[in-house]
Coordinates of C-alpha atoms in Angstrom, one line a residue:
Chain A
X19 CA 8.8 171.3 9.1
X20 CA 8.8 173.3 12.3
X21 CA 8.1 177.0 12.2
X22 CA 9.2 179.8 14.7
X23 CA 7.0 182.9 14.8
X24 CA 7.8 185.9 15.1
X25 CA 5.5 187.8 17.7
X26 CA 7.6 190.9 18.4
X27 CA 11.2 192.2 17.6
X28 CA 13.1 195.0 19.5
X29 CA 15.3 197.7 17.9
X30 CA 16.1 194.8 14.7
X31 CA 16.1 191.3 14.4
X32 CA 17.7 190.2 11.6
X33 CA 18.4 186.5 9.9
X34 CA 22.2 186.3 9.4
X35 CA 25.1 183.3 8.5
X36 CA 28.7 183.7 8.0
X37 CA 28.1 185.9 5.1
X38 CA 28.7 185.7 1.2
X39 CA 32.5 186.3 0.8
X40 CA 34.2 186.6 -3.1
X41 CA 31.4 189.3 -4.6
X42 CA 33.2 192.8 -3.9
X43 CA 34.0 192.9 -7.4
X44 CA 30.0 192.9 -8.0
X45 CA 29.8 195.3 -5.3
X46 CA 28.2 193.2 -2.7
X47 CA 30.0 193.1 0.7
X48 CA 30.3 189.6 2.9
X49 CA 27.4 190.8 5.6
X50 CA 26.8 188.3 7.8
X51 CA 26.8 187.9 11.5
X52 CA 28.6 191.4 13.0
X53 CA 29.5 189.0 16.0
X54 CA 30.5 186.1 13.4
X55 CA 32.3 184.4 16.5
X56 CA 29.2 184.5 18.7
X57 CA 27.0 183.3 16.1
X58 CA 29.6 180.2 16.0
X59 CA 29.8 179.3 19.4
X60 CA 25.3 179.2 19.5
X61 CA 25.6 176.8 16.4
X62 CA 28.6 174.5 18.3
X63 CA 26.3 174.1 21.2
X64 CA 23.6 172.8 19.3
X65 CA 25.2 170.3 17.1
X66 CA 24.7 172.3 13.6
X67 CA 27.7 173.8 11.3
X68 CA 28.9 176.5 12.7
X69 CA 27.8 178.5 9.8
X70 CA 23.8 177.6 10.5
X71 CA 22.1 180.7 9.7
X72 CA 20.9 182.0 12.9
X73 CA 19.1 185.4 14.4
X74 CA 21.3 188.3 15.6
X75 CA 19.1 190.5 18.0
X76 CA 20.0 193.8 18.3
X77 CA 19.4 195.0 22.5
X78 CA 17.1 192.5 23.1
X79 CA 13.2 192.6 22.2
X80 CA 12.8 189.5 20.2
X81 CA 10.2 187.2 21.1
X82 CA 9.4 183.9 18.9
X83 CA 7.0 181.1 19.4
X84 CA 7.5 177.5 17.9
X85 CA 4.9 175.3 16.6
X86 CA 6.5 172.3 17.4
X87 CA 9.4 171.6 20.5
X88 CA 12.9 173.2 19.2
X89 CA 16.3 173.5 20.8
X90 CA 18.1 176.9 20.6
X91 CA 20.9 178.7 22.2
X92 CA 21.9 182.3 22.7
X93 CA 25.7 183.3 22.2
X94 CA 26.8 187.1 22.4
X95 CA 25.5 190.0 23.9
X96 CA 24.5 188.1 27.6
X97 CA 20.9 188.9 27.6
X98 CA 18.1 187.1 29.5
X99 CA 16.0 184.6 27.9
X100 CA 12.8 183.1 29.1
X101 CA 10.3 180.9 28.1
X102 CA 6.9 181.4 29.1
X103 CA 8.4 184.1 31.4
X104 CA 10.2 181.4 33.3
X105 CA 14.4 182.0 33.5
X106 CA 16.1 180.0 30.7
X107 CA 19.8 179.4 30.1
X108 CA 22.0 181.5 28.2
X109 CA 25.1 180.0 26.6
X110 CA 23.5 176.5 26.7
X111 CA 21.0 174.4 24.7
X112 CA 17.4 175.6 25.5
X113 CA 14.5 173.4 24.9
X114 CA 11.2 175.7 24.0
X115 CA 8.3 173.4 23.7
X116 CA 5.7 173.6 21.4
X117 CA 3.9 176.8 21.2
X118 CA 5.8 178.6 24.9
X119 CA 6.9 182.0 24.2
X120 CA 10.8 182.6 23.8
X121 CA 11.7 185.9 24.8
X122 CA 14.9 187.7 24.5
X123 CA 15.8 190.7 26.6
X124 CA 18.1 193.8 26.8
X125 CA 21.4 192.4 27.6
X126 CA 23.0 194.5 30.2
X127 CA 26.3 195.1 28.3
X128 CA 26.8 194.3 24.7
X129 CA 24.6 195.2 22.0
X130 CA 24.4 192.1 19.9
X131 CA 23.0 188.4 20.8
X132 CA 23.0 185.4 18.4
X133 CA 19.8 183.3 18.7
X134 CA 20.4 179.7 17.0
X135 CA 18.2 176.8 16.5
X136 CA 19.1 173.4 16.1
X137 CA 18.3 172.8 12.4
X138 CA 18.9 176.4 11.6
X139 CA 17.1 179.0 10.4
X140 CA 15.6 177.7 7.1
X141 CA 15.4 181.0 4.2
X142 CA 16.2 180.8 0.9
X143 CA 19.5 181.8 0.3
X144 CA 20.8 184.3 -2.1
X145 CA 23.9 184.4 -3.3
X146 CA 25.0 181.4 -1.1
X147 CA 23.9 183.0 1.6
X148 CA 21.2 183.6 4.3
X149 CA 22.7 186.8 5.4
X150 CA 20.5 190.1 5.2
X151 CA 22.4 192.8 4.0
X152 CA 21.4 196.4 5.3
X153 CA 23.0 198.3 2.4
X154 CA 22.1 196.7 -0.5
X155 CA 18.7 194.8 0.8
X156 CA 20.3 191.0 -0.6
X157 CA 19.0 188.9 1.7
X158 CA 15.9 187.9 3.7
X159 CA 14.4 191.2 4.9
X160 CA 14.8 192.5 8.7
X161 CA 12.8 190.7 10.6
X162 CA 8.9 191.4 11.5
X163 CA 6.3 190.7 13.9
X164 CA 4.0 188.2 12.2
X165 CA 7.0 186.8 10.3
X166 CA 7.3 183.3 10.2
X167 CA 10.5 181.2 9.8
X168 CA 11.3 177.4 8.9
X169 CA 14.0 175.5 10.8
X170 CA 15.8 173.4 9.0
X171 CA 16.2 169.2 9.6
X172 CA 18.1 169.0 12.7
X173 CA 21.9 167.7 12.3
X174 CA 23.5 164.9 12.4
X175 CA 26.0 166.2 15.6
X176 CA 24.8 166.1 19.2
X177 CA 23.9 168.9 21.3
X178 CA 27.1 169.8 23.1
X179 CA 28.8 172.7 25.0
X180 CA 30.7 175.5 24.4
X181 CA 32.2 178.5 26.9
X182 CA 31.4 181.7 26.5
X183 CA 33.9 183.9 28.4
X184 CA 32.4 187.3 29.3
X185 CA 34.6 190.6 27.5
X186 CA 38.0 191.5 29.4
X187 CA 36.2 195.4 31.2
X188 CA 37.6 198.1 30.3
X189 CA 37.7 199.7 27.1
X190 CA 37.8 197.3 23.4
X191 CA 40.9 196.5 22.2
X192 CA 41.7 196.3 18.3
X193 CA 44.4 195.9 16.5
X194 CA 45.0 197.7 13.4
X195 CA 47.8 197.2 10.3
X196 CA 48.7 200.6 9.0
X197 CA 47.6 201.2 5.1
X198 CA 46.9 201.6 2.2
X199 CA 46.9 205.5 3.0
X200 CA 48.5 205.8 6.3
X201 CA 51.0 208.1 4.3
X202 CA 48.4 210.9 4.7
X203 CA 48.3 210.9 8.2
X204 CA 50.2 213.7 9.4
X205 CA 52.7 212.7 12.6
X206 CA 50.3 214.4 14.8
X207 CA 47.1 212.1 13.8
X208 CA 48.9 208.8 13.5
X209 CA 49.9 209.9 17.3
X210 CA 46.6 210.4 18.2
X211 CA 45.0 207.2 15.9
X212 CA 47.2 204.8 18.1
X213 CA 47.8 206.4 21.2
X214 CA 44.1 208.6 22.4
X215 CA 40.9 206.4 24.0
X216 CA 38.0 206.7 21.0
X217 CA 34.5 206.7 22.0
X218 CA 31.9 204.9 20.0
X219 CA 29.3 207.5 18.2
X220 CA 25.9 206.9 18.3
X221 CA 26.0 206.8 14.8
X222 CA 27.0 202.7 14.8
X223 CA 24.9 200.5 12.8
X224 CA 26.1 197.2 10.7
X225 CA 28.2 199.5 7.9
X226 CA 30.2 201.3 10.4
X227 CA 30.9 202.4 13.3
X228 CA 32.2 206.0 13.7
X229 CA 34.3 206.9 16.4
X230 CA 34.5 210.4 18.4
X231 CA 37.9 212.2 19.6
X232 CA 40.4 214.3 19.0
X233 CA 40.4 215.7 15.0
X234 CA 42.7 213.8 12.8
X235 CA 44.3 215.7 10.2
X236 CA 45.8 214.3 6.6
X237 CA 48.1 216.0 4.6
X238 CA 45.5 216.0 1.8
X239 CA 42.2 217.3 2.6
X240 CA 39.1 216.2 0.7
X241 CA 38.9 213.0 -1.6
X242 CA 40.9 210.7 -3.4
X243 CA 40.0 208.5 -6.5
X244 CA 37.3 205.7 -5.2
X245 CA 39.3 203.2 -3.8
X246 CA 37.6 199.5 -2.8
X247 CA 37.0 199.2 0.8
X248 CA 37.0 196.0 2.8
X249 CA 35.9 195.2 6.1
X250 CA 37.7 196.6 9.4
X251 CA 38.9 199.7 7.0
X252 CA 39.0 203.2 9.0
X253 CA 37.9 205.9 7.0
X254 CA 39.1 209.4 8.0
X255 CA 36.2 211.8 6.4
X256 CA 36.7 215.3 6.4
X257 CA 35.4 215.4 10.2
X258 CA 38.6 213.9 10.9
X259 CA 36.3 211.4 12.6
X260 CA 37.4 208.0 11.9
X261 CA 34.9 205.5 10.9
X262 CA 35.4 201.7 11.1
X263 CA 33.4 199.5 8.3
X264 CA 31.5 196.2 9.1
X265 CA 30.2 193.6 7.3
X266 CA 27.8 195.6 5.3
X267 CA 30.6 198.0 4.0
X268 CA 30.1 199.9 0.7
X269 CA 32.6 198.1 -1.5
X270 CA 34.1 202.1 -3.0
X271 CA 34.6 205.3 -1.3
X272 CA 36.9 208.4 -1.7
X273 CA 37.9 209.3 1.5
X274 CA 40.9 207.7 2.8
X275 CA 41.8 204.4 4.1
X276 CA 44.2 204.9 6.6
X277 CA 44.4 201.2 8.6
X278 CA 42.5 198.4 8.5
X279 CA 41.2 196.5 11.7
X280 CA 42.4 193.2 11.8
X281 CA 39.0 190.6 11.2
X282 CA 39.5 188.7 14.5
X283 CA 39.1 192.2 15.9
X284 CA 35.7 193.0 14.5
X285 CA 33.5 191.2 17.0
X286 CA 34.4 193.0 20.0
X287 CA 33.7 196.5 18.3
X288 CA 30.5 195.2 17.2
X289 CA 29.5 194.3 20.5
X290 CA 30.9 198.2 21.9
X291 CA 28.0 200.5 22.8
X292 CA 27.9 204.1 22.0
X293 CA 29.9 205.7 24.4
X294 CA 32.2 203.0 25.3
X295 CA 36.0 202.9 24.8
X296 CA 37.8 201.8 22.0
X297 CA 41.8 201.8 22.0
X298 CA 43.4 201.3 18.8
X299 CA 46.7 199.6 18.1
X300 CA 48.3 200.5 15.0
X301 CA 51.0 198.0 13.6
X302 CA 53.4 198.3 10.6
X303 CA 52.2 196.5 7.8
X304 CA 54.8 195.4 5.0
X305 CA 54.1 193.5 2.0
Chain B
X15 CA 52.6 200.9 -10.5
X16 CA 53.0 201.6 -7.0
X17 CA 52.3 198.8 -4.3
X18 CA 50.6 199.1 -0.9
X19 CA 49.5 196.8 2.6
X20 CA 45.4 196.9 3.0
X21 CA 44.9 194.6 5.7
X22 CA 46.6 191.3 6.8
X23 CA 46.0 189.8 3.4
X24 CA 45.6 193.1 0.7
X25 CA 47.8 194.3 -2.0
X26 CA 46.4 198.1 -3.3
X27 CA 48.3 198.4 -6.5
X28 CA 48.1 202.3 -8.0
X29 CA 48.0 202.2 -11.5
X30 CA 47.4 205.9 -13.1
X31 CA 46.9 204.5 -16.6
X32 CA 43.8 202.8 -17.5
X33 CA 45.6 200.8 -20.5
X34 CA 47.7 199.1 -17.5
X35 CA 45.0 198.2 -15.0
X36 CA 43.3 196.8 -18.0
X37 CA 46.0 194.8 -18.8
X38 CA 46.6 193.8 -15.0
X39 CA 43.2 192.5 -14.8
X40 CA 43.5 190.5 -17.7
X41 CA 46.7 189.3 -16.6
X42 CA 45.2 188.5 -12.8
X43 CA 42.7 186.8 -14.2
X44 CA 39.9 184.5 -12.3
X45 CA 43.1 183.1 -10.4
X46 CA 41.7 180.7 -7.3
X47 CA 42.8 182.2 -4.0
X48 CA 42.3 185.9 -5.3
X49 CA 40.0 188.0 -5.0
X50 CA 40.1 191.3 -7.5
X51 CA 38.2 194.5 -6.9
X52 CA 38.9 197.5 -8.8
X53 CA 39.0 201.1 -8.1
X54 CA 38.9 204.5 -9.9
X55 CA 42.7 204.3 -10.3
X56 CA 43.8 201.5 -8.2
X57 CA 43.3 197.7 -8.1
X58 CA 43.1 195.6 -5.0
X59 CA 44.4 191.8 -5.1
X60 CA 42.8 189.9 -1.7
X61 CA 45.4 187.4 -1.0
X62 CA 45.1 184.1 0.8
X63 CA 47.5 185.5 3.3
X64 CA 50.3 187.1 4.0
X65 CA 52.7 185.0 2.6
X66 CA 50.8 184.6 -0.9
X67 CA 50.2 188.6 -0.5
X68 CA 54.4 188.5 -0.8
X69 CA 54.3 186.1 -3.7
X70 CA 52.1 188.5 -5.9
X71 CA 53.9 191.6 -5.4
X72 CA 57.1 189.5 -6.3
X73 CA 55.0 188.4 -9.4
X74 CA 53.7 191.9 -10.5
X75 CA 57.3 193.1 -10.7
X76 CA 57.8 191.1 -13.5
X77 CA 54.0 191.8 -15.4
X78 CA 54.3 193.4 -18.9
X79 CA 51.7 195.5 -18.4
X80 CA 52.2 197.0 -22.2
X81 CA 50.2 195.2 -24.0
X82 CA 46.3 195.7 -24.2
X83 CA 44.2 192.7 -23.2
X84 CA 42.8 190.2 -25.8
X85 CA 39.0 191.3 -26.7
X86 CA 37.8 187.9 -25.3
X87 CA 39.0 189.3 -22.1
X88 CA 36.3 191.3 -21.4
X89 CA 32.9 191.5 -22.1
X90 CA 30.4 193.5 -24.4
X91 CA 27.5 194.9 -23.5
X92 CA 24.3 196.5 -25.5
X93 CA 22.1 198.3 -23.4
X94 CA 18.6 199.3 -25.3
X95 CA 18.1 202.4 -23.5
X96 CA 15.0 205.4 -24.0
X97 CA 16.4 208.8 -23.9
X98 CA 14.0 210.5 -21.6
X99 CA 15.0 211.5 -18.6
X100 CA 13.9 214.4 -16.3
X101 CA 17.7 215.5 -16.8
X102 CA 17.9 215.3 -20.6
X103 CA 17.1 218.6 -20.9
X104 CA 19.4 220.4 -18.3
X105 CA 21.9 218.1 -19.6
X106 CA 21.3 219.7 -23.4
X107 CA 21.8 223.2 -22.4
X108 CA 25.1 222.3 -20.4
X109 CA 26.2 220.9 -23.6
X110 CA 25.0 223.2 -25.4
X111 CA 23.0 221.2 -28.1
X112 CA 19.7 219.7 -28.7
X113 CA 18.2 216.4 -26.3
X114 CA 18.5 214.4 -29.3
X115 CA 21.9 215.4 -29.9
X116 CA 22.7 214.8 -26.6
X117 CA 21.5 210.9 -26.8
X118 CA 23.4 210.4 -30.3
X119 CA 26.8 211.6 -28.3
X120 CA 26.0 208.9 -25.7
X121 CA 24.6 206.0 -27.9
X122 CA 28.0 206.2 -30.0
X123 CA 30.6 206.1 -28.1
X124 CA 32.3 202.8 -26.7
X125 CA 31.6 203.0 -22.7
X126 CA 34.0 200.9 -20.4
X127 CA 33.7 199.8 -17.1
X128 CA 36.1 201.3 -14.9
X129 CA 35.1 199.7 -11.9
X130 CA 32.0 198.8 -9.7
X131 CA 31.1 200.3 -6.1
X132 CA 28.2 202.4 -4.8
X133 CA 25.8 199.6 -4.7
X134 CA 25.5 196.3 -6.0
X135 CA 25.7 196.0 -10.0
X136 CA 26.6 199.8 -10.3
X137 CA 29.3 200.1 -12.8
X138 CA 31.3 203.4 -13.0
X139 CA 31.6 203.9 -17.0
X140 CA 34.0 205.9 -18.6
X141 CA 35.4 207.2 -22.5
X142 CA 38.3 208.0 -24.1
X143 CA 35.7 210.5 -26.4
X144 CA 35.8 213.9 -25.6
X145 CA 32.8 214.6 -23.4
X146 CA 31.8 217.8 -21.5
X147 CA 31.7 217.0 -17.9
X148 CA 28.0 217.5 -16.1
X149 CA 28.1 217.8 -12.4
X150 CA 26.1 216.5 -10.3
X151 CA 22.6 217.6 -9.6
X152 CA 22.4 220.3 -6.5
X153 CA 20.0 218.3 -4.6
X154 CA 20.2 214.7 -5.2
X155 CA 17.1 212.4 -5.5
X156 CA 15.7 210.5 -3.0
X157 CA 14.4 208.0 -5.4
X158 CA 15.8 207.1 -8.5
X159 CA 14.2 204.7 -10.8
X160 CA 16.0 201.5 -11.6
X161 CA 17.6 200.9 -14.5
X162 CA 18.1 205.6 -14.9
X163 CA 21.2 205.8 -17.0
X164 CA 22.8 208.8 -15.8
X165 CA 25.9 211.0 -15.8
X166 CA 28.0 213.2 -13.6
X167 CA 31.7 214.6 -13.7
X168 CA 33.0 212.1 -16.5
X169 CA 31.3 209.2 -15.6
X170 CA 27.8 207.3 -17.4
X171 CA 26.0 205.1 -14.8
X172 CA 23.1 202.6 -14.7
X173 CA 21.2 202.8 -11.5
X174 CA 20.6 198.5 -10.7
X175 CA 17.7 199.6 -8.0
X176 CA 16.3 202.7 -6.8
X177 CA 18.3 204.4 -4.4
X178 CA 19.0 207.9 -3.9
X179 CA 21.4 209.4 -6.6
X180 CA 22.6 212.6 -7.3
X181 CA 23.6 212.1 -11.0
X182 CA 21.9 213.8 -13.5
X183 CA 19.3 211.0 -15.3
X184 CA 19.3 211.4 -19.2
X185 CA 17.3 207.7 -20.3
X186 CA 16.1 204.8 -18.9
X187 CA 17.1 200.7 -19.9
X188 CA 14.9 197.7 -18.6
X189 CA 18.3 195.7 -19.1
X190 CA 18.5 194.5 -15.5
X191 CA 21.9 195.5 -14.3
X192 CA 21.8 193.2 -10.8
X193 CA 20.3 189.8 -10.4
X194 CA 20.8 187.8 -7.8
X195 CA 19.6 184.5 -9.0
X196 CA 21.7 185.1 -11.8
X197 CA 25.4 182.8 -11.7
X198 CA 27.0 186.3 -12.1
X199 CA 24.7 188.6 -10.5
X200 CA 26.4 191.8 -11.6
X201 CA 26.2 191.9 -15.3
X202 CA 28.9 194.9 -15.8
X203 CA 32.9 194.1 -14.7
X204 CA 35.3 196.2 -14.8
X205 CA 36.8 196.5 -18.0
X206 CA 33.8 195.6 -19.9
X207 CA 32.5 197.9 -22.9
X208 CA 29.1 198.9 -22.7
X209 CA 26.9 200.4 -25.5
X210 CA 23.9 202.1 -25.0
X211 CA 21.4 201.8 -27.8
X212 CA 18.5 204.3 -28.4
X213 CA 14.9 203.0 -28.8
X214 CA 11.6 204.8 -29.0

């Protein structure tokens, strides 16, 4: 069994997968890769299933060493790697031999990079999953230097190739259907959800992002009964600050759900710094 | 019942009466294809997609939600629990009666599991029993010990882990409310009934 080491880890390293779907009822959300799409395209390089569980780096800082030869590739966030401070690929298959130092970066733009291995990363899983979950703790804890992880048996697929196109500039684009409680928006504020340039807040981290702008104001102030919340659901809170949930959502809250992002949306806010743009556009949404 | 779009493949159904989102769960079932997650006073059906999302709200016009579900819909719980909390007493003198009088109230009325949210395993329980309502403590805890059976507004709650809480802890149970190498890891659903036992 090959293991990777752990020698140092930037703002968080954390092991993730595609997630553990079907347990809101238990009040667990899916976690999982922010990224999921990233995470994808790394595994598809390398030949494993695309829901291999692999590293997501948060700005860079991780640095692993193998004890035996491993292939990996980084999808996401376009940071530099290295090995044994020599330039490495990223978007392709990497060989790190035995023992070199890997090294991940700060990638210039993005915030999230997806570090797979052929084989996988090898935890236990819990609740079908290798996920770590931020809220709740399921999950293989954040990673560690001095941490060491297993890679699974490598798969039966080649190494291949997959592009990775760079984000469209300019400011993120999601796409939101209206509901359940876009009735409390006043005229003014669904105006303003749709049609005003949000910034990403600094406080952003694998729950939810919160977005800064104009106040939005709901015809009923203060909260409702605790409703189940689902990922890409936007939150208006008393600050009239909308908030966006990710994968590690709480699974209740009171405070209205005005519009929910659509899923194949969620990547590219993941990936949106603090600061940076985020245009939102709000569509009907009939049963 | 009133119906509303969450998402591309949501259906928020309102249901005011607790008898009806009883029944609705019951009738909704462990259907494949369908998620259900319940709320204080709604119930969310996650679809397949839009289409199937159509399908159910077709469906749900024509539920008789009148008729309580059968016992073997839901589930029964006994939870031994040791009425010693650092809030029993605060709790008392809301009431107005003695700690021990306070845990005989709890331990005999029927509990029932509204719905689950705040953290893994944490069930929201509610009574049809006249209870005085106890708000929540003015500073919250930082820590709260695992398995602190609690209350605040109407609501009883067993803490799975320790988190912070702001409820106001009256016992303690070493009935593990969240396990995840367990085939259901949660051990309270929404619509079970829940009794809490005293023990010394």
């Amino acid at each position: 069994m090959t293991l990777l080491r752990v020698l140092a880890v930037g703002a968080q390293a954390l092991v993730e997968d595609l997630g553990r779907p079907g347990l809101l009822a238990q009040g667990v959300p899916t976690s999982g890769a922010l990224d999921g799409d990233s995470l994808r395209i790394a595994n598809r390089i390398l030949g494993n299933p695309v829901g291999a569980a692999g590293i997501e780096v948060l700005l860079g800082g991780l640095i692993l060493r193998p004890d035996r030869s491993v292939v990996v590739a980084v999808a996401g966030a376009p940071c530099p790697v290295s090995i044994n401070s020599a330039p490495a690929a990223f978007g392709e298959a990497v060989a790190v031999p035995a023992g070199a130092e890997l090294r991940l970066a700060a990638p210039p733009s993005g915030l999230r990079s997806y570090l797979a291995v052929r084989g996988g990363i090898d935890v236990p899983p819990v609740l079908g999953s290798r996920s770590t979950d931020t809220s709740s703790g399921i999950g293989p804890a954040p990673l560690r230097p001095g941490d060491v992880l297993a890679v699974g048996p490598a798969p039966q697929e080649q190494i291949g190739f997959a592009p990775i196109l760079p984000p469209p500039g300019g400011a993120v684009q999601v796409r939101a259907g209206l509901g359940p409680r876009h009735d409390l928006l006043t005229s003014a504020a669904h105006a303003l959800l749709g049609g005003e340039q949000w910034r990403v807040a600094s406080q952003a981290d694998r729950i939810g992002v919160r977005l800064e702008g104009p106040r939005l104001e709901l015809t009923h102030s203060g909260e409702l009964p605790s409703a189940p919340i689902i990922a890409g659901a936007i939150q208006v809170p008393p600050s009239g600050q909308p908030i966006v949930f990710l994968a590690d959502h709480p699974t209740t809250g009171g405070y209205p759900i005005v519009a929910c992002v659509q899923p194949a949306d969620l990547a590219a806010l993941a990936q949106a710094r603090p600061g940076e743009s985020v245009r939102i556009t709000l569509r009907a949404n009939a049963i | 019942m009133r119906l509303r779009p969450y998402g591309d493949r949501g259906l928020l159904v309102e249901l005011p009466s607790r008898a009806q989102r009883r029944a609705l769960l019951a009738a909704l079932g462990d259907r494949a294809g369908l998620e259900v997650v319940s709320g204080e006073q709604t119930v969310l059906a996650l679809t397949a997609d839009a289409v199937a999302r159509r399908n159910l709200a077709d469906a749900l016009g024509d539920l008789d939600l009148t008729h309580a579900p059968p016992p073997e819909a839901t589930g029964e719980h006994r939870i031994p629990t040791r009425y010693d909390g650092p809030d029993l007493h605060a709790v008392a003198q809301s009431w107005g009666c003695s700690p021990d009088a306070v845990a005989d109230r709890h331990a005999q009325i029927e509990w029932l599991v509204e719905f689950v949210g705040f953290t893994a395993g944490f069930g929201y329980l509610v009574t049809d029993h006249e209870l005085p309502s106890m708000p929540r403590r003015d500073s919250p805890r930082s820590r709260v010990p695992a398995g602190s059976v609690a209350l605040a507004a109407h609501y009883c709650g067993v803490y799975p882990r320790s988190t912070p809480g702001g409820w106001q802890l009256i016992g303690r149970t070493d009935v593990v409310l969240f396990d995840p190498l367990r085939r259901r890891p949660a051990l309270l659903r929404a619509g079970d009934r829940v009794r809490f036992e005293p023990v010394r």
